[in-house]
PDB file of C-alpha atoms in Angstrom:
ATOM      1  CA  MET A1400       6.683  22.159  -5.471  1.00 84.00           C
ATOM      2  CA  VAL A1401       7.647  19.972  -3.520  1.00 88.00           C
ATOM      3  CA  HIS A1402       5.535  20.962  -0.592  1.00 88.00           C
ATOM      4  CA  VAL A1403       3.144  20.578  -3.460  1.00 89.00           C
ATOM      5  CA  VAL A1404       3.811  17.112  -4.436  1.00 89.00           C
ATOM      6  CA  CYS A1405       3.694  16.218  -0.730  1.00 90.00           C
ATOM      7  CA  TYR A1406       0.560  17.676   0.125  1.00 89.00           C
ATOM      8  CA  LEU A1407      -1.471  15.806  -2.596  1.00 89.00           C
ATOM      9  CA  GLY A1408       0.909  11.837  -2.000  1.00 87.00           C
ATOM     10  CA  LYS A1409       0.103  12.336   1.556  1.00 84.00           C
ATOM     11  CA  GLN A1410      -3.790  13.275   0.594  1.00 84.00           C
ATOM     12  CA  GLU A1411      -3.950  10.182  -2.317  1.00 80.00           C
ATOM     13  CA  LEU A1412      -4.948  12.802  -4.928  1.00 84.00           C
ATOM     14  CA  ALA A1413      -4.244  13.042  -8.455  1.00 83.00           C
ATOM     15  CA  PHE A1414      -1.573  15.397  -9.832  1.00 83.00           C
ATOM     16  CA  ARG A1415      -2.849  15.633 -13.819  1.00 79.00           C
ATOM     17  CA  GLY A1416      -5.484  16.699 -15.151  1.00 72.00           C
ATOM     18  CA  HIS A1417      -7.655  15.516 -18.378  1.00 70.00           C
ATOM     19  CA  ARG A1418      -6.202  18.763 -20.611  1.00 70.00           C
ATOM     20  CA  GLU A1419      -3.516  20.457 -18.530  1.00 67.00           C
ATOM     21  CA  ASN A1420      -3.982  23.725 -21.464  1.00 68.00           C
ATOM     22  CA  THR A1421      -3.677  27.153 -20.164  1.00 70.00           C
ATOM     23  CA  GLU A1422      -7.715  27.095 -21.583  1.00 74.00           C
ATOM     24  CA  SER A1423      -8.785  24.265 -20.308  1.00 72.00           C
ATOM     25  CA  LEU A1424     -10.959  25.113 -16.755  1.00 73.00           C
ATOM     26  CA  ASN A1425      -9.268  22.274 -14.629  1.00 77.00           C
ATOM     27  CA  LYS A1426      -5.817  21.521 -15.014  1.00 78.00           C
ATOM     28  CA  GLY A1427      -5.027  18.722 -12.572  1.00 82.00           C
ATOM     29  CA  ASN A1428      -4.162  18.677  -8.838  1.00 86.00           C
ATOM     30  CA  TYR A1429      -0.503  19.818  -9.607  1.00 87.00           C
ATOM     31  CA  LEU A1430      -0.607  22.669 -11.477  1.00 85.00           C
ATOM     32  CA  GLU A1431      -3.858  24.237 -10.083  1.00 85.00           C
ATOM     33  CA  LEU A1432      -2.305  23.514  -6.692  1.00 89.00           C
ATOM     34  CA  LEU A1433       0.171  25.810  -8.214  1.00 86.00           C
ATOM     35  CA  ASP A1434      -2.004  28.330  -9.251  1.00 84.00           C
ATOM     36  CA  LEU A1435      -3.592  29.197  -5.683  1.00 85.00           C
ATOM     37  CA  LEU A1436      -0.122  29.539  -4.108  1.00 87.00           C
ATOM     38  CA  GLY A1437       1.395  31.803  -6.758  1.00 82.00           C
ATOM     39  CA  GLN A1438      -1.919  33.570  -6.158  1.00 82.00           C
ATOM     40  CA  GLU A1439      -0.405  34.382  -2.595  1.00 81.00           C
ATOM     41  CA  GLU A1440       3.543  33.458  -2.904  1.00 83.00           C
ATOM     42  CA  GLN A1441       4.706  36.870  -4.528  1.00 80.00           C
ATOM     43  CA  PHE A1442       8.359  35.064  -5.353  1.00 79.00           C
ATOM     44  CA  LEU A1443       6.051  32.031  -7.226  1.00 77.00           C
ATOM     45  CA  LYS A1444       4.302  34.013  -8.987  1.00 76.00           C
ATOM     46  CA  GLU A1445       6.788  35.743 -10.362  1.00 79.00           C
ATOM     47  CA  HIS A1446       8.867  32.618 -10.935  1.00 74.00           C
ATOM     48  CA  PHE A1447       5.714  31.585 -13.041  1.00 72.00           C
ATOM     49  CA  ILE A1448       5.330  35.094 -15.224  1.00 72.00           C
ATOM     50  CA  SER A1449       9.100  35.505 -16.396  1.00 75.00           C
ATOM     51  CA  SER A1450      10.547  32.025 -15.806  1.00 74.00           C
ATOM     52  CA  SER A1451      10.768  30.924 -19.522  1.00 70.00           C
ATOM     53  CA  ILE A1452      13.197  28.076 -19.300  1.00 71.00           C
ATOM     54  CA  PHE A1453      12.020  25.958 -15.843  1.00 71.00           C
ATOM     55  CA  LYS A1454       8.314  26.819 -14.449  1.00 72.00           C
ATOM     56  CA  GLY A1455       8.551  23.085 -12.693  1.00 73.00           C
ATOM     57  CA  THR A1456       5.373  22.697 -14.466  1.00 73.00           C
ATOM     58  CA  SER A1457       5.864  19.606 -16.929  1.00 78.00           C
ATOM     59  CA  THR A1458       4.678  16.023 -16.607  1.00 81.00           C
ATOM     60  CA  THR A1459       8.409  15.372 -17.409  1.00 86.00           C
ATOM     61  CA  ILE A1460       9.454  17.874 -14.095  1.00 83.00           C
ATOM     62  CA  GLN A1461       6.057  16.585 -12.253  1.00 83.00           C
ATOM     63  CA  ASN A1462       6.793  13.098 -12.643  1.00 88.00           C
ATOM     64  CA  ASP A1463      11.266  14.087 -11.917  1.00 91.00           C
ATOM     65  CA  LEU A1464       9.668  15.272  -8.380  1.00 90.00           C
ATOM     66  CA  ILE A1465       7.763  12.414  -7.141  1.00 91.00           C
ATOM     67  CA  GLN A1466      11.248  10.300  -7.850  1.00 93.00           C
ATOM     68  CA  CYS A1467      12.673  12.877  -5.479  1.00 93.00           C
ATOM     69  CA  VAL A1468      10.163  12.469  -2.795  1.00 93.00           C
ATOM     70  CA  THR A1469      10.166   8.631  -3.270  1.00 92.00           C
ATOM     71  CA  LYS A1470      13.910   8.174  -2.772  1.00 94.00           C
ATOM     72  CA  VAL A1471      13.867  10.678   0.650  1.00 94.00           C
ATOM     73  CA  LEU A1472      10.781   8.633   1.928  1.00 92.00           C
ATOM     74  CA  ASN A1473      12.356   4.981   0.725  1.00 94.00           C
ATOM     75  CA  SER A1474      15.399   6.477   3.021  1.00 95.00           C
ATOM     76  CA  LYS A1475      13.500   7.467   5.471  1.00 95.00           C
ATOM     77  CA  ILE A1476      11.849   3.545   5.548  1.00 95.00           C
ATOM     78  CA  LEU A1477      14.760   1.469   4.751  1.00 96.00           C
ATOM     79  CA  LYS A1478      16.208   3.270   8.148  1.00 96.00           C
ATOM     80  CA  GLU A1479      13.011   2.054  10.130  1.00 96.00           C
ATOM     81  CA  ILE A1480      13.608  -1.593   8.832  1.00 96.00           C
ATOM     82  CA  LYS A1481      16.863  -1.781   9.759  1.00 95.00           C
ATOM     83  CA  SER A1482      16.191  -1.120  13.534  1.00 95.00           C
ATOM     84  CA  ALA A1483      13.140  -2.801  13.529  1.00 96.00           C
ATOM     85  CA  SER A1484      13.555  -6.660  14.382  1.00 94.00           C
ATOM     86  CA  PHE A1485      10.384  -7.731  13.000  1.00 95.00           C
ATOM     87  CA  VAL A1486       9.160  -6.990   9.366  1.00 96.00           C
ATOM     88  CA  SER A1487       5.511  -8.162   8.833  1.00 95.00           C
ATOM     89  CA  ILE A1488       4.495  -8.423   5.023  1.00 94.00           C
ATOM     90  CA  GLN A1489       0.660  -8.196   3.554  1.00 94.00           C
ATOM     91  CA  ALA A1490      -0.104  -7.978  -0.105  1.00 92.00           C
ATOM     92  CA  ASP A1491      -2.900  -8.131  -1.973  1.00 89.00           C
ATOM     93  CA  GLU A1492      -3.812  -8.325  -5.942  1.00 83.00           C
ATOM     94  CA  THR A1493      -6.689  -6.277  -7.553  1.00 81.00           C
ATOM     95  CA  THR A1494      -7.420  -4.868 -10.595  1.00 79.00           C
ATOM     96  CA  ASN A1495      -6.605  -0.837 -11.265  1.00 75.00           C
ATOM     97  CA  VAL A1496      -8.899   1.498 -13.187  1.00 75.00           C
ATOM     98  CA  SER A1497      -7.096   0.683 -16.043  1.00 78.00           C
ATOM     99  CA  CYS A1498      -8.261  -2.779 -15.922  1.00 81.00           C
ATOM    100  CA  ARG A1499      -4.297  -4.000 -15.060  1.00 86.00           C
ATOM    101  CA  SER A1500      -3.674  -6.254 -12.629  1.00 88.00           C
ATOM    102  CA  GLN A1501      -1.159  -4.617 -10.428  1.00 91.00           C
ATOM    103  CA  MET A1502      -0.067  -5.962  -6.321  1.00 92.00           C
ATOM    104  CA  SER A1503       0.001  -3.207  -3.278  1.00 92.00           C
ATOM    105  CA  LEU A1504       2.102  -3.923  -1.203  1.00 95.00           C
ATOM    106  CA  ILE A1505       2.854  -2.419   3.373  1.00 95.00           C
ATOM    107  CA  PHE A1506       5.666  -3.397   5.886  1.00 97.00           C
ATOM    108  CA  ARG A1507       4.720  -3.530   9.566  1.00 96.00           C
ATOM    109  CA  TYR A1508       7.067  -3.420  11.989  1.00 97.00           C
ATOM    110  CA  VAL A1509       7.282  -2.357  15.629  1.00 96.00           C
ATOM    111  CA  ILE A1510       9.997   0.886  16.344  1.00 95.00           C
ATOM    112  CA  ASP A1511      10.058   2.423  19.814  1.00 93.00           C
ATOM    113  CA  GLN A1512       6.055   0.612  20.666  1.00 94.00           C
ATOM    114  CA  ASN A1513       5.155   1.776  18.264  1.00 95.00           C
ATOM    115  CA  ILE A1514       3.202  -0.320  14.951  1.00 96.00           C
ATOM    116  CA  ILE A1515       4.139   1.334  11.833  1.00 96.00           C
ATOM    117  CA  GLU A1516       2.852   0.035   8.687  1.00 95.00           C
ATOM    118  CA  ARG A1517       4.603   1.599   5.312  1.00 95.00           C
ATOM    119  CA  PHE A1518       2.706   1.548   1.941  1.00 93.00           C
ATOM    120  CA  ILE A1519       5.832   0.333  -0.186  1.00 94.00           C
ATOM    121  CA  GLY A1520       4.192   0.536  -3.772  1.00 91.00           C
ATOM    122  CA  PHE A1521       1.861  -0.740  -6.304  1.00 90.00           C
ATOM    123  CA  PHE A1522       3.729  -3.215  -8.824  1.00 94.00           C
ATOM    124  CA  ASP A1523       2.652  -4.033 -12.013  1.00 93.00           C
ATOM    125  CA  VAL A1524       1.691  -8.250 -12.276  1.00 92.00           C
ATOM    126  CA  SER A1525      -0.778  -8.010 -15.356  1.00 90.00           C
ATOM    127  CA  LYS A1526       2.454 -10.180 -17.084  1.00 91.00           C
ATOM    128  CA  ASP A1527       2.335 -13.179 -14.835  1.00 90.00           C
ATOM    129  CA  LYS A1528      -0.483 -13.241 -12.321  1.00 86.00           C
ATOM    130  CA  THR A1529       0.791 -16.722 -10.809  1.00 87.00           C
ATOM    131  CA  ALA A1530       2.211 -17.437  -7.878  1.00 87.00           C
ATOM    132  CA  SER A1531       5.823 -17.976  -9.083  1.00 90.00           C
ATOM    133  CA  GLY A1532       5.139 -14.097 -10.672  1.00 92.00           C
ATOM    134  CA  LEU A1533       3.638 -12.940  -7.682  1.00 92.00           C
ATOM    135  CA  ALA A1534       6.322 -14.404  -5.307  1.00 92.00           C
ATOM    136  CA  ALA A1535       9.299 -13.118  -7.535  1.00 95.00           C
ATOM    137  CA  VAL A1536       7.841  -9.610  -7.581  1.00 95.00           C
ATOM    138  CA  ILE A1537       8.030  -9.738  -3.090  1.00 95.00           C
ATOM    139  CA  ASN A1538      10.778 -11.767  -2.963  1.00 95.00           C
ATOM    140  CA  ALA A1539      12.307  -9.004  -4.927  1.00 96.00           C
ATOM    141  CA  GLU A1540      11.083  -6.224  -3.131  1.00 96.00           C
ATOM    142  CA  ILE A1541      12.512  -8.584   0.058  1.00 95.00           C
ATOM    143  CA  ILE A1542      16.086  -8.623  -1.077  1.00 95.00           C
ATOM    144  CA  LYS A1543      16.143  -5.164  -1.698  1.00 95.00           C
ATOM    145  CA  TRP A1544      14.185  -3.855   1.422  1.00 96.00           C
ATOM    146  CA  GLU A1545      17.321  -6.524   3.604  1.00 93.00           C
ATOM    147  CA  ILE A1546      14.466  -8.046   5.161  1.00 95.00           C
ATOM    148  CA  GLY A1547      14.340 -11.908   4.593  1.00 91.00           C
ATOM    149  CA  ASN A1548      15.989 -12.535   8.113  1.00 91.00           C
ATOM    150  CA  LYS A1549      13.359 -10.695  10.012  1.00 94.00           C
ATOM    151  CA  ILE A1550      10.006 -11.591   8.725  1.00 93.00           C
ATOM    152  CA  VAL A1551       7.433 -13.168  11.231  1.00 92.00           C
ATOM    153  CA  SER A1552       4.195 -12.518   9.181  1.00 90.00           C
ATOM    154  CA  GLN A1553       2.957 -13.277   5.565  1.00 90.00           C
ATOM    155  CA  THR A1554      -0.317 -11.497   5.173  1.00 88.00           C
ATOM    156  CA  TYR A1555      -2.471 -12.411   2.113  1.00 84.00           C
ATOM    157  CA  ASP A1556      -5.763 -12.031   0.307  1.00 76.00           C
ATOM    158  CA  GLY A1557      -7.671 -15.159   0.805  1.00 61.00           C
ATOM    159  CA  ALA A1558      -7.257 -16.274  -3.124  1.00 63.00           C
ATOM    160  CA  SER A1559      -5.819 -20.416  -3.516  1.00 55.00           C
ATOM    161  CA  VAL A1560      -3.142 -18.379  -5.807  1.00 71.00           C
ATOM    162  CA  MET A1561      -2.177 -16.116  -2.910  1.00 71.00           C
ATOM    163  CA  ALA A1562      -2.378 -17.600   0.326  1.00 60.00           C
ATOM    164  CA  GLY A1563      -1.818 -21.464  -0.847  1.00 62.00           C
ATOM    165  CA  GLU A1564      -0.098 -23.330   1.665  1.00 61.00           C
ATOM    166  CA  LYS A1565       1.396 -25.762  -1.193  1.00 67.00           C
ATOM    167  CA  ASN A1566       1.468 -23.696  -4.050  1.00 73.00           C
ATOM    168  CA  GLY A1567       1.045 -20.133  -3.509  1.00 81.00           C
ATOM    169  CA  VAL A1568       2.715 -17.372  -3.023  1.00 86.00           C
ATOM    170  CA  GLN A1569       2.522 -17.536   1.265  1.00 85.00           C
ATOM    171  CA  ASN A1570       4.781 -21.156   0.653  1.00 84.00           C
ATOM    172  CA  LEU A1571       6.926 -19.620  -2.226  1.00 87.00           C
ATOM    173  CA  ILE A1572       8.029 -16.999   0.048  1.00 89.00           C
ATOM    174  CA  ARG A1573       8.765 -19.375   2.288  1.00 87.00           C
ATOM    175  CA  GLN A1574      10.976 -21.798   0.236  1.00 86.00           C
ATOM    176  CA  THR A1575      13.309 -18.719  -0.549  1.00 86.00           C
ATOM    177  CA  ASN A1576      12.880 -17.524   3.222  1.00 82.00           C
ATOM    178  CA  PRO A1577      13.299 -20.072   5.802  1.00 74.00           C
ATOM    179  CA  ASN A1578      13.208 -17.929   9.008  1.00 74.00           C
ATOM    180  CA  THR A1579       9.605 -16.532   7.718  1.00 76.00           C
ATOM    181  CA  PRO A1580       7.129 -18.934   9.513  1.00 69.00           C
ATOM    182  CA  ASN A1581       3.636 -20.520   8.144  1.00 62.00           C
ATOM    183  CA  THR A1582       1.138 -18.278   8.728  1.00 56.00           C
TER     184      THR A1582
END
């Protein structure tokens, strides 16, 4: 089940389908992959047939597995960041398919002469799309990841709320993290 979660995440595929009941022709990628693996793996097949308490197919279990994998990946990223001398932040605000504003955040750094780029997450910013609201989200992540003294670059889209030199996110991040250069 963890391998299926990792595979879907790596391939950037949706987990759930529109109808996940047994009559559905397409129950979503997670359940369909488990069914496919169960056709070849006897242990998994027997588990799905005989288990009445824990099958590992509910949306709650899917979410729990996603959170567990995320926690492991984040601890790896944190370890990398701690060994990096410098970190660059890249943020972009957009609207998702459900018409909610979200901001993506990416950290870039160098480990053993290799450029590493890590997607940190999507953050719901639909309630406050002002420069101070967006900067608050980024600053919270800067604190969480302990990179305030390592930031060497900020990259934003061209919108004035993001990149504005006087009142934009870029300037607000620089104010709370004085080592951050003017880029």
